[in-house]
XYZ file of C-alpha atoms in Angstrom:
500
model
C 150.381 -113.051 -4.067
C 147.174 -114.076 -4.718
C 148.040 -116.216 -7.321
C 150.628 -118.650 -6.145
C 147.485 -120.294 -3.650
C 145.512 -120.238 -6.693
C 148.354 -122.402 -8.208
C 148.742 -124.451 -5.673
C 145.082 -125.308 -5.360
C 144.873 -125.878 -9.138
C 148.308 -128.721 -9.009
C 146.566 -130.467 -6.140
C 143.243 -130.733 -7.774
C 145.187 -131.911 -10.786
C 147.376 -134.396 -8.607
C 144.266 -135.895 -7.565
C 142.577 -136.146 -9.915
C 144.047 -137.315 -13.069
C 145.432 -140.643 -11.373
C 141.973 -140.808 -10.870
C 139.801 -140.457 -14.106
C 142.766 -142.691 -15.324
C 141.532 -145.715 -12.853
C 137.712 -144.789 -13.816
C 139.083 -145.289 -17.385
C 140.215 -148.509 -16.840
C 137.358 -149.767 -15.057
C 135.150 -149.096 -17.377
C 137.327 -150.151 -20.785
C 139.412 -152.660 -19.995
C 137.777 -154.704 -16.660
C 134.704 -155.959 -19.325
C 136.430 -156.832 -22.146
C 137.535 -160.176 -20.489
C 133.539 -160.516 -19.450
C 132.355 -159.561 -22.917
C 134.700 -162.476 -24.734
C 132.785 -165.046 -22.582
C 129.691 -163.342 -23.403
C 130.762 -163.882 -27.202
C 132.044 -167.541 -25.995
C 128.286 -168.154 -25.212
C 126.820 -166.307 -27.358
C 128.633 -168.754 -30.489
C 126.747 -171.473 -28.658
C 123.692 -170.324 -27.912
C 122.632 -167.566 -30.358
C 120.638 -168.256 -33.590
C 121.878 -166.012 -36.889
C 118.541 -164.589 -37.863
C 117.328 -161.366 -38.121
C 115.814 -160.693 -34.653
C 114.282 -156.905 -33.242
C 116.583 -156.490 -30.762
C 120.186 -157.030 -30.298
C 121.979 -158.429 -27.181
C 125.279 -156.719 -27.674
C 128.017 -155.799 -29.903
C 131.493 -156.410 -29.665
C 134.845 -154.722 -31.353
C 137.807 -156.137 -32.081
C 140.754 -155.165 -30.110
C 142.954 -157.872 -31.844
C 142.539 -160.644 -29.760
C 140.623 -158.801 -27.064
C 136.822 -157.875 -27.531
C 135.233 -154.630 -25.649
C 131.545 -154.346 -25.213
C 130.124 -151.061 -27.084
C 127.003 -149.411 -25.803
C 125.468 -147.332 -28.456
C 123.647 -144.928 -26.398
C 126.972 -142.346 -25.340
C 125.600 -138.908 -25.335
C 129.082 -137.226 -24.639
C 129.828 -136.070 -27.816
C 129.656 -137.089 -31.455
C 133.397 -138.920 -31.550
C 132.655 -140.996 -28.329
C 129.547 -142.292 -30.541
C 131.222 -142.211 -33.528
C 134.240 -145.426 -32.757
C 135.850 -146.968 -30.815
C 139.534 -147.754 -31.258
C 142.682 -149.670 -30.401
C 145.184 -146.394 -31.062
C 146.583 -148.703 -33.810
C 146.557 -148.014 -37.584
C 143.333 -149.829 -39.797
C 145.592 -149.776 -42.598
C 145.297 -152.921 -44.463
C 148.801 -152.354 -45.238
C 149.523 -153.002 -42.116
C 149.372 -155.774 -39.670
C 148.175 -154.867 -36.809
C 144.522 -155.698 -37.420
C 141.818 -153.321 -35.213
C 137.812 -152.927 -35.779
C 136.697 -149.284 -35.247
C 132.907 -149.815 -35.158
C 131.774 -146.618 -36.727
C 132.887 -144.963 -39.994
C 134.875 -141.757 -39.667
C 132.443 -138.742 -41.442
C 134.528 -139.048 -44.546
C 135.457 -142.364 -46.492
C 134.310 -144.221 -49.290
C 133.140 -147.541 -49.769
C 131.840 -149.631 -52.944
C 128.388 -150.777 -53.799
C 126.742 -152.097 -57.353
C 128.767 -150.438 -60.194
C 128.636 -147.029 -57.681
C 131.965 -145.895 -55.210
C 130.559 -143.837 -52.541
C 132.117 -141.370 -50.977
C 131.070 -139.519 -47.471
C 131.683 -135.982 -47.090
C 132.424 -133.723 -43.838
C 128.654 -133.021 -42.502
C 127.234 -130.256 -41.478
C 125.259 -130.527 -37.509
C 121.963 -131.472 -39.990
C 122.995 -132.302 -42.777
C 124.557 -135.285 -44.038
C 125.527 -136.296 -47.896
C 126.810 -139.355 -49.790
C 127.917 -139.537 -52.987
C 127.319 -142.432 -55.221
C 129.880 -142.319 -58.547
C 130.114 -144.687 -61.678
C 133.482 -146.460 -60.940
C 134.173 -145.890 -64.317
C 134.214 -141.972 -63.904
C 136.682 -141.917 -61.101
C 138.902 -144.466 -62.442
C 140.539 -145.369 -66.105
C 142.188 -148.556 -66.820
C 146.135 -147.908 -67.067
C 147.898 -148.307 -70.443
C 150.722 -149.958 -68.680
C 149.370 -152.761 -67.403
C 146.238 -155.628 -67.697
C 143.197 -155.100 -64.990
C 140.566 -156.549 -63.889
C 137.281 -154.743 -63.065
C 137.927 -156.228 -59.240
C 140.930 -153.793 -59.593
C 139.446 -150.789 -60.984
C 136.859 -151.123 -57.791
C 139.922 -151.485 -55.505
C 141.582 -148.539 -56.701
C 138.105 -146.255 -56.514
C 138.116 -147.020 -52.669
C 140.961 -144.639 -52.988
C 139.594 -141.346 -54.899
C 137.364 -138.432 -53.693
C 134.771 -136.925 -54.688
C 135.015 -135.809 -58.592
C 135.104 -131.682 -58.397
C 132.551 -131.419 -61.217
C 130.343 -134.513 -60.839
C 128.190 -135.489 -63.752
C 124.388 -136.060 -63.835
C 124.980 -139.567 -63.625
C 126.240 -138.969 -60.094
C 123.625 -139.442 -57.221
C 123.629 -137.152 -54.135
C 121.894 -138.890 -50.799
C 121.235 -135.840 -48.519
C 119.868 -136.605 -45.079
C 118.691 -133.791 -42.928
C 117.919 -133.850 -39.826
C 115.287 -131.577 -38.105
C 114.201 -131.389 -34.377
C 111.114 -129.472 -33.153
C 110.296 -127.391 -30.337
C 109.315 -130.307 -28.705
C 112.007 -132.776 -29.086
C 110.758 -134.763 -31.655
C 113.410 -135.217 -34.414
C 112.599 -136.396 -37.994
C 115.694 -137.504 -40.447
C 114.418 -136.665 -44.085
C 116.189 -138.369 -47.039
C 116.245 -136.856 -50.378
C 118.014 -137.699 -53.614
C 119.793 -135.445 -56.141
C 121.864 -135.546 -59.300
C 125.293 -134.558 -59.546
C 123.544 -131.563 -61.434
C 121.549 -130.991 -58.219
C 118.341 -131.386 -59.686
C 116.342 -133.492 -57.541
C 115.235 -137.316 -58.050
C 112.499 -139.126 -56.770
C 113.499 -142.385 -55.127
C 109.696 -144.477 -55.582
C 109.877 -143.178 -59.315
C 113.802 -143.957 -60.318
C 114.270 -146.808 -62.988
C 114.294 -150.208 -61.431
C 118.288 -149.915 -62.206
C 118.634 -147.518 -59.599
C 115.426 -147.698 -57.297
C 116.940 -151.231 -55.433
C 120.626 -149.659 -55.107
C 118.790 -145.748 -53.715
C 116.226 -147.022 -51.520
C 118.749 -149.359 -49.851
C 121.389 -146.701 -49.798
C 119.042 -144.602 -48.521
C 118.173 -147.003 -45.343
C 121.886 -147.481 -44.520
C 122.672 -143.609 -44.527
C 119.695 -143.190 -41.945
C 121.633 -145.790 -39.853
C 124.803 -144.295 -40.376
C 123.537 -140.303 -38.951
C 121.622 -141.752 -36.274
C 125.344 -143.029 -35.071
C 127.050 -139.890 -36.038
C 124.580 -137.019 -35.372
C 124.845 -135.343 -31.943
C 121.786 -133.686 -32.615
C 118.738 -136.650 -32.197
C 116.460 -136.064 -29.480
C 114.346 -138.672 -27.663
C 114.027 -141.935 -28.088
C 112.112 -142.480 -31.352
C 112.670 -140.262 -34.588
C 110.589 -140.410 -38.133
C 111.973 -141.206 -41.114
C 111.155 -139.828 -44.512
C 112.143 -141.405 -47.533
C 111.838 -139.412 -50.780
C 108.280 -139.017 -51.049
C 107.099 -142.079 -49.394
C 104.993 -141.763 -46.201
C 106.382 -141.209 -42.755
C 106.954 -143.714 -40.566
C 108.640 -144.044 -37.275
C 111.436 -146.049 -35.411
C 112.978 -146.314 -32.227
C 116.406 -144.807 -32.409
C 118.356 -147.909 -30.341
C 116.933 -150.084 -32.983
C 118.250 -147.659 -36.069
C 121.926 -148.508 -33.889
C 121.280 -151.881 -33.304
C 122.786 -154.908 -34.990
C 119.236 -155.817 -36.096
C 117.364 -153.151 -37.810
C 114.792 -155.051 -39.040
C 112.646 -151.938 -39.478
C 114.053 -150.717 -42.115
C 114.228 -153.619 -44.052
C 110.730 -155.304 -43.227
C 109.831 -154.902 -47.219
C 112.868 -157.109 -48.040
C 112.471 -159.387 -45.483
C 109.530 -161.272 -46.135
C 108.317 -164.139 -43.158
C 111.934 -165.993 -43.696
C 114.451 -164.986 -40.949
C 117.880 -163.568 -42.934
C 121.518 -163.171 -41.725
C 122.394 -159.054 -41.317
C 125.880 -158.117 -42.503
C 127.448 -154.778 -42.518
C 128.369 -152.712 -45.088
C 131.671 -151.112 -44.264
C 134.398 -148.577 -45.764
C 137.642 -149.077 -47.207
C 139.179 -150.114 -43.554
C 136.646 -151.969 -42.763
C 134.834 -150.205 -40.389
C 130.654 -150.105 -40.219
C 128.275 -147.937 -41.869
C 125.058 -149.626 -41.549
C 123.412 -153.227 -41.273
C 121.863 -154.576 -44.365
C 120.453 -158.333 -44.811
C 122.911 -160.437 -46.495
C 120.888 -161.268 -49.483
C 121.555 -157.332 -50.323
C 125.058 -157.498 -49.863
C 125.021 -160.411 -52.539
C 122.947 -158.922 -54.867
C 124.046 -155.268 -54.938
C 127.619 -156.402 -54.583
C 128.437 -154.062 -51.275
C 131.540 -153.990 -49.380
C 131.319 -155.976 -46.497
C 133.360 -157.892 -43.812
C 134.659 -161.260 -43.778
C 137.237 -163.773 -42.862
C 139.793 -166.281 -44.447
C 141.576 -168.952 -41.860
C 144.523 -171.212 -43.341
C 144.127 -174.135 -41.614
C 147.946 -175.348 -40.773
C 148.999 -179.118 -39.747
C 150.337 -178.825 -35.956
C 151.936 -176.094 -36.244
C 151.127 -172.089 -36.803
C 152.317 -170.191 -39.654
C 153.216 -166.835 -37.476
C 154.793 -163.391 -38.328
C 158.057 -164.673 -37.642
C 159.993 -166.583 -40.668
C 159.811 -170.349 -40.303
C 162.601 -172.654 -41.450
C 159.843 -174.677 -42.980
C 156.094 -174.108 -42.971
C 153.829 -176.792 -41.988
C 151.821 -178.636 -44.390
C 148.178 -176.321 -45.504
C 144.684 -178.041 -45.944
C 143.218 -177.692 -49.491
C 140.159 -178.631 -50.140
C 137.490 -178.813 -53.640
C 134.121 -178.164 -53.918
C 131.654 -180.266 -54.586
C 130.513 -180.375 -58.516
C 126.943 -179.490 -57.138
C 127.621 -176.078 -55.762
C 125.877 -173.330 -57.404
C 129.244 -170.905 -57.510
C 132.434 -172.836 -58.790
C 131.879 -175.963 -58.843
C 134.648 -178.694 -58.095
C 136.955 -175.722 -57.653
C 139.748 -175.361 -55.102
C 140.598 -173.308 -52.201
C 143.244 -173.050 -50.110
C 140.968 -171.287 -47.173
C 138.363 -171.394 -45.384
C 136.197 -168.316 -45.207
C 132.896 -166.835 -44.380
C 130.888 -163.669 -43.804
C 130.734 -161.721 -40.426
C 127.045 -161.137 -39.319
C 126.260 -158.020 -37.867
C 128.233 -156.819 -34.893
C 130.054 -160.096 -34.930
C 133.957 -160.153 -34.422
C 136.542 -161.578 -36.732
C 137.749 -163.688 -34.401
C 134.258 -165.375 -33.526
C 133.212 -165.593 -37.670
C 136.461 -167.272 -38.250
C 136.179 -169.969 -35.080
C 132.338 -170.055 -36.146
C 133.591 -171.025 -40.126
C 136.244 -173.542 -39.015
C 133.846 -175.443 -36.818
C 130.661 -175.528 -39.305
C 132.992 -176.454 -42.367
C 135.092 -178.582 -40.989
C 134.163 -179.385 -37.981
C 137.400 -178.193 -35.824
C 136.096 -176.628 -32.480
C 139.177 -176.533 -30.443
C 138.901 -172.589 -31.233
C 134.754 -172.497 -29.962
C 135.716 -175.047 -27.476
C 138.525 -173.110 -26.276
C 138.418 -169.436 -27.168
C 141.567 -168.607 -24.916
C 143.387 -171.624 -26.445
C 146.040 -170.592 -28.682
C 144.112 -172.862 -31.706
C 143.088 -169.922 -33.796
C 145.712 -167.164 -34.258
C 145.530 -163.817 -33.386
C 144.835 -161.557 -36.833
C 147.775 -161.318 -38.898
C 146.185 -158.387 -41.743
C 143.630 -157.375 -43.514
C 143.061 -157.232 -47.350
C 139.907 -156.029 -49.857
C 138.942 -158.065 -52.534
C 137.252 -157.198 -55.343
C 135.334 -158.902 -57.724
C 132.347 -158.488 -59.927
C 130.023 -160.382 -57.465
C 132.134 -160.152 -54.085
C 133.620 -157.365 -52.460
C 134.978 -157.967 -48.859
C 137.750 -156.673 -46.401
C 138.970 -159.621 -45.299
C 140.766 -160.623 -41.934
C 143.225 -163.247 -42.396
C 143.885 -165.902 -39.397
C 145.584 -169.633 -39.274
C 144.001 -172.221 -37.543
C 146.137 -175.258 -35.880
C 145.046 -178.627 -36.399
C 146.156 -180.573 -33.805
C 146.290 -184.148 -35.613
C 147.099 -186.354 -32.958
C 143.576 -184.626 -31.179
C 141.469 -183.389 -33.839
C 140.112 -185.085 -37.318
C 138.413 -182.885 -40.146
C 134.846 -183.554 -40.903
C 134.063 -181.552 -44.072
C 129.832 -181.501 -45.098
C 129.412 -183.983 -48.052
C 127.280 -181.505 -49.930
C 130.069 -178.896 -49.395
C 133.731 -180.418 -50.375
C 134.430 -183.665 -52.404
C 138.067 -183.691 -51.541
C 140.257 -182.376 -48.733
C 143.983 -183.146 -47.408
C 147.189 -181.044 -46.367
C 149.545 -180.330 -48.849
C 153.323 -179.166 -48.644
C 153.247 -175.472 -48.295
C 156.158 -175.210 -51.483
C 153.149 -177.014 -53.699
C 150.121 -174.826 -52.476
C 152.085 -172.065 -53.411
C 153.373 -173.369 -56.834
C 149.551 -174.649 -57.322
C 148.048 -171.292 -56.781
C 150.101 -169.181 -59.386
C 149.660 -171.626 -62.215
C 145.981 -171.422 -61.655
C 146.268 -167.262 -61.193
C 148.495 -167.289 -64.623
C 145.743 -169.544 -65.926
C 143.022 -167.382 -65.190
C 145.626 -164.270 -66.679
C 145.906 -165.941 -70.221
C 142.069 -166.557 -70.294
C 141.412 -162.926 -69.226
C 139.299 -163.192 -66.575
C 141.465 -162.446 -63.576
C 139.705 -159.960 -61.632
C 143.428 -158.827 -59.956
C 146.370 -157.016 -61.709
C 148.833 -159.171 -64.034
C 152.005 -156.706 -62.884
C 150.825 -156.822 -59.232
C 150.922 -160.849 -59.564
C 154.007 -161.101 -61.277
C 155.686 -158.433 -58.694
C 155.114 -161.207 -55.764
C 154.347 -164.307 -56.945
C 157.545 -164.315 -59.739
C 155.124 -165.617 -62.559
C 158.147 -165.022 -65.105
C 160.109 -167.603 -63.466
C 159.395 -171.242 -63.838
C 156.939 -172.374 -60.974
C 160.018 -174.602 -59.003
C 159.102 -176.991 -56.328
C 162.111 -179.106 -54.490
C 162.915 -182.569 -55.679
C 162.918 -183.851 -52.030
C 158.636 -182.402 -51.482
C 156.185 -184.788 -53.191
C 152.202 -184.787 -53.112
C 150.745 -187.399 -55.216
C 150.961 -187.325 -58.893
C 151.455 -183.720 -60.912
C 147.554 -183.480 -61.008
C 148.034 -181.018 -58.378
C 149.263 -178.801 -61.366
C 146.154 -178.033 -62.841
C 144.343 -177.267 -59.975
C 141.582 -174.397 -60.263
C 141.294 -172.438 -57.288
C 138.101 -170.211 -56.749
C 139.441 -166.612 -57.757
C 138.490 -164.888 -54.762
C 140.943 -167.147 -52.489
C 143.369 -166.478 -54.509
C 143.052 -162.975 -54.652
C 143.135 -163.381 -50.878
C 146.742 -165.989 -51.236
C 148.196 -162.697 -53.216
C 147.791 -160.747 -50.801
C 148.925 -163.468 -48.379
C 152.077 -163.557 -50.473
C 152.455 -159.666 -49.614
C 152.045 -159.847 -45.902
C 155.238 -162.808 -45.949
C 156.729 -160.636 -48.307
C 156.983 -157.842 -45.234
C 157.405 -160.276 -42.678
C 160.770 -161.345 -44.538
C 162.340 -158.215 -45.328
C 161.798 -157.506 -41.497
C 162.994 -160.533 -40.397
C 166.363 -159.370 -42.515
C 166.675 -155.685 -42.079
C-alpha cells in the first residue's frame, strides 16, 4: 500500500518538473543565440584580427544560427567537450553544423604526419602522429595525387604495430593534495622508447613542440579532472611554466605561442579534425608552414539570383575572377570563388561575409546579416594539397546588380566578370584535365571523370556565348577546383533527389 503514494508522489514530481528543466533549457540555449549573432554583427565591425590575451567570446555554428559557448562548464566532461546541432558533421552531407570541441577519438592531418586521438584515460591523454605514407598506399587502379592520399588517411586508425617512425604525444595530467594541477607532455616512439622534444632533429622539433602546445589545449577542454584556475605545463624537459586555464580555452592563447610570435600581432586559426571540429588554436603562420588541417570558407558569388538546393531551370551567371601576375602563389590564375581562412572561434558564416566584403567589396551580407544576401551553408568538403589542407564550408553570395557594384583590390585580381554557369563549368574541367595530363593534380583522375564526364567532349550550348574561346584555356588555382569537384558532387545529390 505503501507504494502506490510513493508512485504518485514520484509522477507529480516528474509532471512538474520536466516541463520545467525543458523551459530552463530553452532559456538558456536558444533565447541568446539571437543576442550572440548581433554580438558577431558588431564584433565584424569593430574587432581587430590579431592575436590578443583575452578573448571576448566564441560562437558555434548552428547553420544559420550562432550560440554563445562559455568554456568554463564544470558538469561533466561531454558538456565541455561540444556543443551540437543533433545533425550529422558528415561532409557527405548537407546539413552543415560546427561542434566546437573534438570528440576523444579522430584524426586530423599535419606536415607529412596523420594524427590520430585515442580513447583517454581520466589522466592520461595520447596522440599519435603517423607517416601518411604508412597508413596509406597509392591504388593500382587508379592515378592520385598526394592531396588524395592525405584525404584518404583522415579515414584510418591507428596502425596495430606502429613503427619507430611513429611519434606518441602523451599528456598526463597530475593534481596535488592541494589543488594545484600540472599537465606534463612527453614524447615517445612507436617503439615506446622515449624522445626528447628540445633535442629532436629540426625536421621534427617545429612539427612536436607545436603538436605538443595544441594537445595541452585540447585536455584542458576535455579533462574533467583540472583543478583551480591556473595549471603548469611541462614540456619534455624544458622548464615549467604556468598559465591560466581560461586562457589555455580561449580563442587567443598567446601563451603558448609567445616564442613564435615575436612583437608582430598574428591571425590564430584552428586546427581541426576530419569534420571540422576544433582541437586547438595555433597562429596562422603555423598552419601555413606545417600544412595543418584547418577551417575555411568558399562563397560563389551568383548574379541576382541564388544557386539553392533545389534544381534551377537555369543557373544564374557566376563571377570569375584572375589574379594578379604579382601574387606570390599562382599568379594570373583563375578562380571561380572566393575564399578565406576562419580565425579562431570565428563562424563560417561571419569568415565568408568578412571575405566577400574585403575582396570584393560586397557588404550587403555585413551590412545586413539577417538579409537573405549570403546563403545559409549548403556542405562541407576537405581539400588536400601539398601546402593547403582545409575543411571547407561552401556558401553563395547574391549580387544584387541593380544595388551593388564589385570593387576587387588592384594588387589582388587583374580581371573579374560573371560568366554563364554552362562555361564556368566547361572552363573548370579542361583546366582539371589539364592539370591531369601534366601530373600534378593533387585530386583523383577516376573521381574527376566519375562527376565531371571528362571522357565526353566538354559541350557548351550554341545559344550561351562569353567572349571569344579564350575562356578555354583558363587556369584555375587547383585548390578551387578541388573545391568546384566537390561542388559538382553536392548538385550531383541535389539532382537525383530532386528526381527520386
Amino acid at each position: 500500500m505503501l507504494a502506490i503514494p510513493v508512485l504518485l508522489h514520484t509522477f507529480i514530481t516528474l509532471l512538474v518538473h520536466v516541463p520545467l528543466a525543458w523551459a530552463w533549457g530553452y532559456r538558456y540555449v536558444h533565447q541568446p543565440a539571437a543576442r550572440s549573432q548581433r554580438a558577431i554583427h558588431h564584433h565584424l565591425r569593430s574587432s581587430d584580427t590579431t592575436c590578443r590575451p583575452s578573448s571576448s567570446f566564441s560562437t558555434v555554428a548552428l547553420d544559420r544560427s550562432c550560440v554563445h559557448v562559455g568554456l568554463h562548464l564544470r558538469t561533466c566532461c561531454t558538456c565541455r567537450m561540444s556543443v551540437s546541432s543533433g545533425r550529422s558533421t558528415s561532409s557527405n552531407t548537407d546539413s552543415v553544423s560546427h561542434l566546437y570541441v573534438a570528440k576523444t577519438t579522430c584524426t586530423s592531418l599535419v606536415s607529412s604526419h596523420v594524427l590520430h586521438t585515442s580513447n583517454p584515460t581520466p589522466h592520461e591523454y595520447k596522440w599519435t602522429l603517423t607517416p601518411i605514407d604508412e597508413v596509406v598506399e597509392p591504388t593500382k587502379q587508379q592515378d592520385e595525387g598526394s592531396g588524395t592520399l592525405a584525404t584518404r588517411a583522415l579515414k584510418t586508425q591507428i596502425p596495430a604495430d606502429p613503427l619507430d617512425s611513429v611519434f606518441v604525444l602523451v599528456c598526463r595530467v597530475e593534481v596535488s593534495e592541494s589543488d594545484v594541477s600540472r599537465l606534463l607532455v612527453s614524447v615517445e616512439r612507436g617503439d615506446c622508447s622515449g624522445t626528447d622534444i628540445s633535442t629532436s632533429n629540426d625536421d621534427y622539433h617545429l612539427l612536436l613542440d607545436v603538436m605538443s602546445r595544441i594537445l595541452v589545449q585540447w585536455v584542458s577542454m576535455c579533462s574533467c579532472s583540472l583543478k583551480g584556475s591556473t595549471c603548469t605545463i611541462r614540456i619534455g624537459d624544458n622548464h615549467d611554466f604556468s598559465v591560466n586555464i581560461s586562457d589555455l580555452r580561449s580563442d587567443n592563447p598567446w601563451v603558448l605561442f609567445d616564442r613564435y610570435l615575436g612583437d608582430t600581432p598574428v591571425e590564430m586559426s584552428e586546427m581541426v579534425d576530419r569534420h571540422g571540429n576544433k582541437l586547438g588554436v595555433v597562429p596562422r603562420s603555423l598552419v601555413h608552414k606545417l600544412n595543418i588541417l584547418h577551417r575555411g570558407v568558399g562563397i560563389v558569388v551568383c548574379k541576382d539570383a541564388h544557386i539553392s538546393r533545389s534544381v534551377p531551370c537555369t543557373y544564374p551567371e557566376v563571377y570569375v575572377h584572375q589574379r594578379t601576375s604579382t601574387k606570390r602563389i599562382f599568379p594570373s590564375l583563375y578562380d571561380m570563388f572566393v575564399g578565406g581562412v576562419s580565425m579562431a572561434g570565428e563562424d563560417a558564416h561571419l569568415t565568408a561575409a568578412r571575405e566577400i566584403a574585403e575582396e570584393l567589396g560586397l557588404t550587403g551580407a555585413v551590412d545586413s546579416p539577417t538579409c537573405d544576401a549570403l546563403s545559409a551553408p549548403l556542405f562541407r568538403c576537405t581539400i588536400c594539397t601539398e601546402y593547403n589542407r582545409c575543411v571547407v564550408t561552401v556558401f553563395t553570395y547574391r549580387c544584387n546588380t541593380s544595388e551593388e557594384q564589385i570593387q576587387w583590390q588592384e594588387e589582388e585580381v587583374q580581371w573579374g566578370e560573371f560568366v554563364p554557369y554552362n562555361i564556368v563549368a566547361c572552363a573548370g574541367s579542361m583546366s582539371i584535365s589539364r592539370l591531369i595530363e601534366s601530373g600534378t593534380w593533387p585530386g583523383s583522375d577516376e573521381e574527376d571523370k566519375d562527376v565531371t564526364g571528362l571522357n565526353n567532349t566538354c559541350m557548351v550550348s550554341r545559344d550561351v556565348s562569353f567572349g571569344d574561346d579564350s575562356w578555354r584555356e583558363w587556369d584555375f588555382v587547383p585548390d578551387g577546383l578541388l573545391v568546384w569537384q566537390a561542388w559538382l558532387r553536392w548538385r550531383k545529390r541535389v539532382g537525383s533527389r530532386q528526381h527520386k
